[in-house]
Short mmCIF file of C-alpha atoms in Angstrom, two decimals:
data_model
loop_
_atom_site.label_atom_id
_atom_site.label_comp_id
_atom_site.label_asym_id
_atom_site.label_seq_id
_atom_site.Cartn_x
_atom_site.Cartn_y
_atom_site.Cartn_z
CA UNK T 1366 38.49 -39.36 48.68
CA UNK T 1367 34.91 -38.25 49.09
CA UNK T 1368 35.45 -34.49 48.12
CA UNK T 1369 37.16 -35.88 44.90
CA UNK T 1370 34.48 -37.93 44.37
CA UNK T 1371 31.82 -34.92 45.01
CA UNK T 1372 33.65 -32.89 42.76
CA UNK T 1373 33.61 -35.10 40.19
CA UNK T 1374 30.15 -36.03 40.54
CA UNK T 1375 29.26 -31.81 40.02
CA UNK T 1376 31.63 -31.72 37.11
CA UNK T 1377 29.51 -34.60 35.27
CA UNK T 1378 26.14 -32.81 36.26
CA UNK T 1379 27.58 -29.48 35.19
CA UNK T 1380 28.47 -30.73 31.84
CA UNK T 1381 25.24 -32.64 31.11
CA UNK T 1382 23.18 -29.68 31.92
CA UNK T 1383 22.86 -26.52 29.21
CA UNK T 1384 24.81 -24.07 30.87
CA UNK T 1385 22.23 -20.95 29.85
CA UNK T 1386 19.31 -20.71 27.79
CA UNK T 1387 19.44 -18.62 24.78
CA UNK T 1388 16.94 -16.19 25.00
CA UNK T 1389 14.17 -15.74 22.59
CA UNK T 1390 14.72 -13.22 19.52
CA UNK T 1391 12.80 -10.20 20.28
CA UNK T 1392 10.47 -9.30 17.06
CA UNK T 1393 10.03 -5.64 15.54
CA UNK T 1394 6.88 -3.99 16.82
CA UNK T 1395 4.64 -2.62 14.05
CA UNK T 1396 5.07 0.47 15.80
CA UNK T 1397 7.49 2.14 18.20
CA UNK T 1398 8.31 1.28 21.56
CA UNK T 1399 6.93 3.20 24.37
CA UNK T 1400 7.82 1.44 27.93
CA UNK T 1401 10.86 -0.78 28.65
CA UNK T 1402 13.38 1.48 26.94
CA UNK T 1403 16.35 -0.37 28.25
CA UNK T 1404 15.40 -4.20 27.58
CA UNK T 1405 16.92 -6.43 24.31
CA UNK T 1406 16.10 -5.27 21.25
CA UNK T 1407 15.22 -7.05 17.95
CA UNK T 1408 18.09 -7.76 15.62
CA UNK T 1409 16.73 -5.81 12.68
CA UNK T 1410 14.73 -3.12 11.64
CA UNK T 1411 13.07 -3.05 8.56
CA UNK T 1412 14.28 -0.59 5.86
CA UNK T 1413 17.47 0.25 7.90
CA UNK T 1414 20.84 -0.90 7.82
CA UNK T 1415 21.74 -2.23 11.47
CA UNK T 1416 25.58 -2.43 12.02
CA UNK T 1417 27.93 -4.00 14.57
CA UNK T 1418 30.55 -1.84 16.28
CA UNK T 1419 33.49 -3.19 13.42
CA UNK T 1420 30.97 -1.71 10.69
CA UNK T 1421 30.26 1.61 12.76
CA UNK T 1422 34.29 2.33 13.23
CA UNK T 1423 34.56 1.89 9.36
CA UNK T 1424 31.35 4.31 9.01
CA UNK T 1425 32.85 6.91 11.14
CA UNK T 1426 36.27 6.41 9.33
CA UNK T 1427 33.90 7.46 6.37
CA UNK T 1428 32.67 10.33 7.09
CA UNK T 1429 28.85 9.53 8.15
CA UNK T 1430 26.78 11.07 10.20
CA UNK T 1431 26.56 9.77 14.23
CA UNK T 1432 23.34 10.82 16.23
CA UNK T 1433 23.56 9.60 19.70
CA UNK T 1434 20.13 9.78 21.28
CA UNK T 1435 20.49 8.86 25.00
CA UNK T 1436 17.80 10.75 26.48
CA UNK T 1437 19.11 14.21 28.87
CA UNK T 1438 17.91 13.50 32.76
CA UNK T 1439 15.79 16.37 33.66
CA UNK T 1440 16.16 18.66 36.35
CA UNK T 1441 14.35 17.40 39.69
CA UNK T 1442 11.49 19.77 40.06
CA UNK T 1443 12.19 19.56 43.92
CA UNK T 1444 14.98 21.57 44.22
CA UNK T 1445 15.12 23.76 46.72
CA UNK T 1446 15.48 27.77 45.98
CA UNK T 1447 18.77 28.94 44.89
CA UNK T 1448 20.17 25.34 44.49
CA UNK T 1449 22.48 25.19 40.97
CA UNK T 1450 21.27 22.56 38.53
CA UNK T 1451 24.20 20.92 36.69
CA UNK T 1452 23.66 18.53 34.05
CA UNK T 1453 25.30 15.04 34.59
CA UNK T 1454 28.41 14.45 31.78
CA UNK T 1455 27.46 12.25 29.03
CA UNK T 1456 29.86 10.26 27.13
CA UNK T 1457 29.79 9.03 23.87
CA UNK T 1458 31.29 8.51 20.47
CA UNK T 1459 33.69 10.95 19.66
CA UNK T 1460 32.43 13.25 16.66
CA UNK T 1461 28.85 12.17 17.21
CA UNK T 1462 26.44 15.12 17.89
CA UNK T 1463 23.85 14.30 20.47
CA UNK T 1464 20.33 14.91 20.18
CA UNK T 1465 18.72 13.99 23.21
CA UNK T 1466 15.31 12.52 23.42
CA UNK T 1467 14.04 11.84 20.60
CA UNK T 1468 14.07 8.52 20.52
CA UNK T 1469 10.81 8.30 23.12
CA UNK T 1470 8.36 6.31 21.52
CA UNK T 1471 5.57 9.59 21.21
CA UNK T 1472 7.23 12.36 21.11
CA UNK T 1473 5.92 16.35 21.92
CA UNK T 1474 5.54 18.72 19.12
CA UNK T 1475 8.04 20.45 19.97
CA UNK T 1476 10.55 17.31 20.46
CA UNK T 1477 9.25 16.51 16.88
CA UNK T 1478 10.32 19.57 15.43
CA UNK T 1479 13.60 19.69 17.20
CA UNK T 1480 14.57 16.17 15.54
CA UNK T 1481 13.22 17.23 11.99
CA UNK T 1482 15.08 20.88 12.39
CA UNK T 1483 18.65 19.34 13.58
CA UNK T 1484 18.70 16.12 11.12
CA UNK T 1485 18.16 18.61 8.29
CA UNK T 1486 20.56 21.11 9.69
CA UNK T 1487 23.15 18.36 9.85
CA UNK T 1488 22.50 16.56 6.95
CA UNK T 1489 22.60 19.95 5.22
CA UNK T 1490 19.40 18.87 3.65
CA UNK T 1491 20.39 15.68 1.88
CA UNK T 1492 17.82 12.99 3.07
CA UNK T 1493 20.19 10.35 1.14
CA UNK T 1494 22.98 11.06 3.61
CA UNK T 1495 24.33 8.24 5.76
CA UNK T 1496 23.20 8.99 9.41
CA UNK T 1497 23.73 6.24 12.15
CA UNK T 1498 21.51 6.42 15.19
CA UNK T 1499 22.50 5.02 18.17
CA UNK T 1500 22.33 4.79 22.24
CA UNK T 1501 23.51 2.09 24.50
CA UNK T 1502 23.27 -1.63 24.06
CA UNK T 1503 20.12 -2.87 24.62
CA UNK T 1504 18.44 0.80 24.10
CA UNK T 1505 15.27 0.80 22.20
CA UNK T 1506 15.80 4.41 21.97
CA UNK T 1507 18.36 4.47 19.04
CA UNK T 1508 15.56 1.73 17.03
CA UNK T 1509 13.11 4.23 17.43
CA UNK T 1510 14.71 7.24 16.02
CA UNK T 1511 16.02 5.14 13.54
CA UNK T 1512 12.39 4.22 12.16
CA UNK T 1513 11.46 8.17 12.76
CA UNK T 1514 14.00 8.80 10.25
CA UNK T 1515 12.72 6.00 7.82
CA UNK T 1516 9.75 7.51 8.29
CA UNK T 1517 10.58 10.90 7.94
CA UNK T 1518 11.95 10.20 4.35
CA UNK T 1519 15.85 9.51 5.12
CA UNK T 1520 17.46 6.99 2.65
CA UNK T 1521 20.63 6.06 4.44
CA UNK T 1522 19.72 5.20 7.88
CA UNK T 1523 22.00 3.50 9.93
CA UNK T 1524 21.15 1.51 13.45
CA UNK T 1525 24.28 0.89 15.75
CA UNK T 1526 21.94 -1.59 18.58
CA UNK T 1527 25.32 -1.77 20.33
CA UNK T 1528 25.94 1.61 20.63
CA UNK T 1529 28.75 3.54 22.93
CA UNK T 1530 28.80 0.11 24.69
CA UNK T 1531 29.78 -1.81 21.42
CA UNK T 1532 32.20 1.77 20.86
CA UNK T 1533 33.90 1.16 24.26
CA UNK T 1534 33.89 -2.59 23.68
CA UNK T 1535 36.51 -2.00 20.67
CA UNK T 1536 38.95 0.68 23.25
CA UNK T 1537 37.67 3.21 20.88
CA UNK T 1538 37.25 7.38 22.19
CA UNK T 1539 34.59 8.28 23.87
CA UNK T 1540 34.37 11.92 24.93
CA UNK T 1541 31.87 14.06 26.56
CA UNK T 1542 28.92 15.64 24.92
CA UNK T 1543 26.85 18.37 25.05
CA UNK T 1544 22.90 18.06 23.85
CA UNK T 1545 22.61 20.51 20.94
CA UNK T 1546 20.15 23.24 21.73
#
């Protein structure tokens, strides 16, 4: 039968052709990353623990510290008079706090401050205290506040790359969030 022999034919070709390319490793900048926020990220970051989504269940099961910082869409500036501004719902990790936007790769002086003041507010000071950053998979946002941290003189920094993707991956809660102010 020619369709059996067709289909056999593209079963042989199928098989002796690589069925996807594995894509290059992406390496760690020297800096941090300031365009393409949502685009693979590398697989490690120097000086920081990076964790799969097993090791982050067993962190949160620990007590540490989750900072989600998926960044808060601002409000259009073309709203018309009178029209009430909601902010989307944001899910995430249950027990996480958010801290939105601070994982930009230059951030404001005022952003700045906000990260430094909440980390040591949560942390109650202790710059040896397990804190995992994270976003969504694929989120260069979580590696960057993860190095801010490092660089900022925290000890125990933790990078979930996976993120409430990885979270969801395992069926494990997600709730919504609020930013804190």
């Amino acid at each position: 039968c020619v369709a059996w022999s067709l289909l056999s034919l593209g079963a042989l070709l199928a098989g002796a052709l690589p069925t996807a390319v594995a894509a290059e490793p992406v390496a760690e900048p020297d800096g941090y990353r300031t365009t393409d926020y949502r685009s693979p990220v590398p697989a490690t970051l120097k000086g920081v623990t990076v964790v799969s989504a097993e090791d982050a269940k067993a962190l949160m099961a620990s007590k540490a510290l989750f900072i989600d910082v998926y960044p808060r869409p601002p409000k259009p500036a073309n709203l018309p008079a009178g029209t009430v501004w909601r902010d989307p719902s944001h899910e995430s990790i249950e027990g996480s706090h958010w801290l939105p936007n601070v994982g930009y790769g230059v951030l404001a002086p005022a952003m700045a401050d906000y990260f430094k003041s909440h980390l040591e507010q949560l942390t109650g000071g202790d710059k040896s205290r397990q804190v995992v950053f994270f976003c969504l998979k694929d989120c260069w946002m979580s590696w960057n506040a993860a190095k801010r941290a490092l660089e900022m003189g925290y000890s125990s920094v933790v990078w979930f790359p996976d993120g409430t993707d990885g979270w969801r991956d395992l069926g494990l809660p997600v709730g919504n969030l609020q930013p804190l102010p």
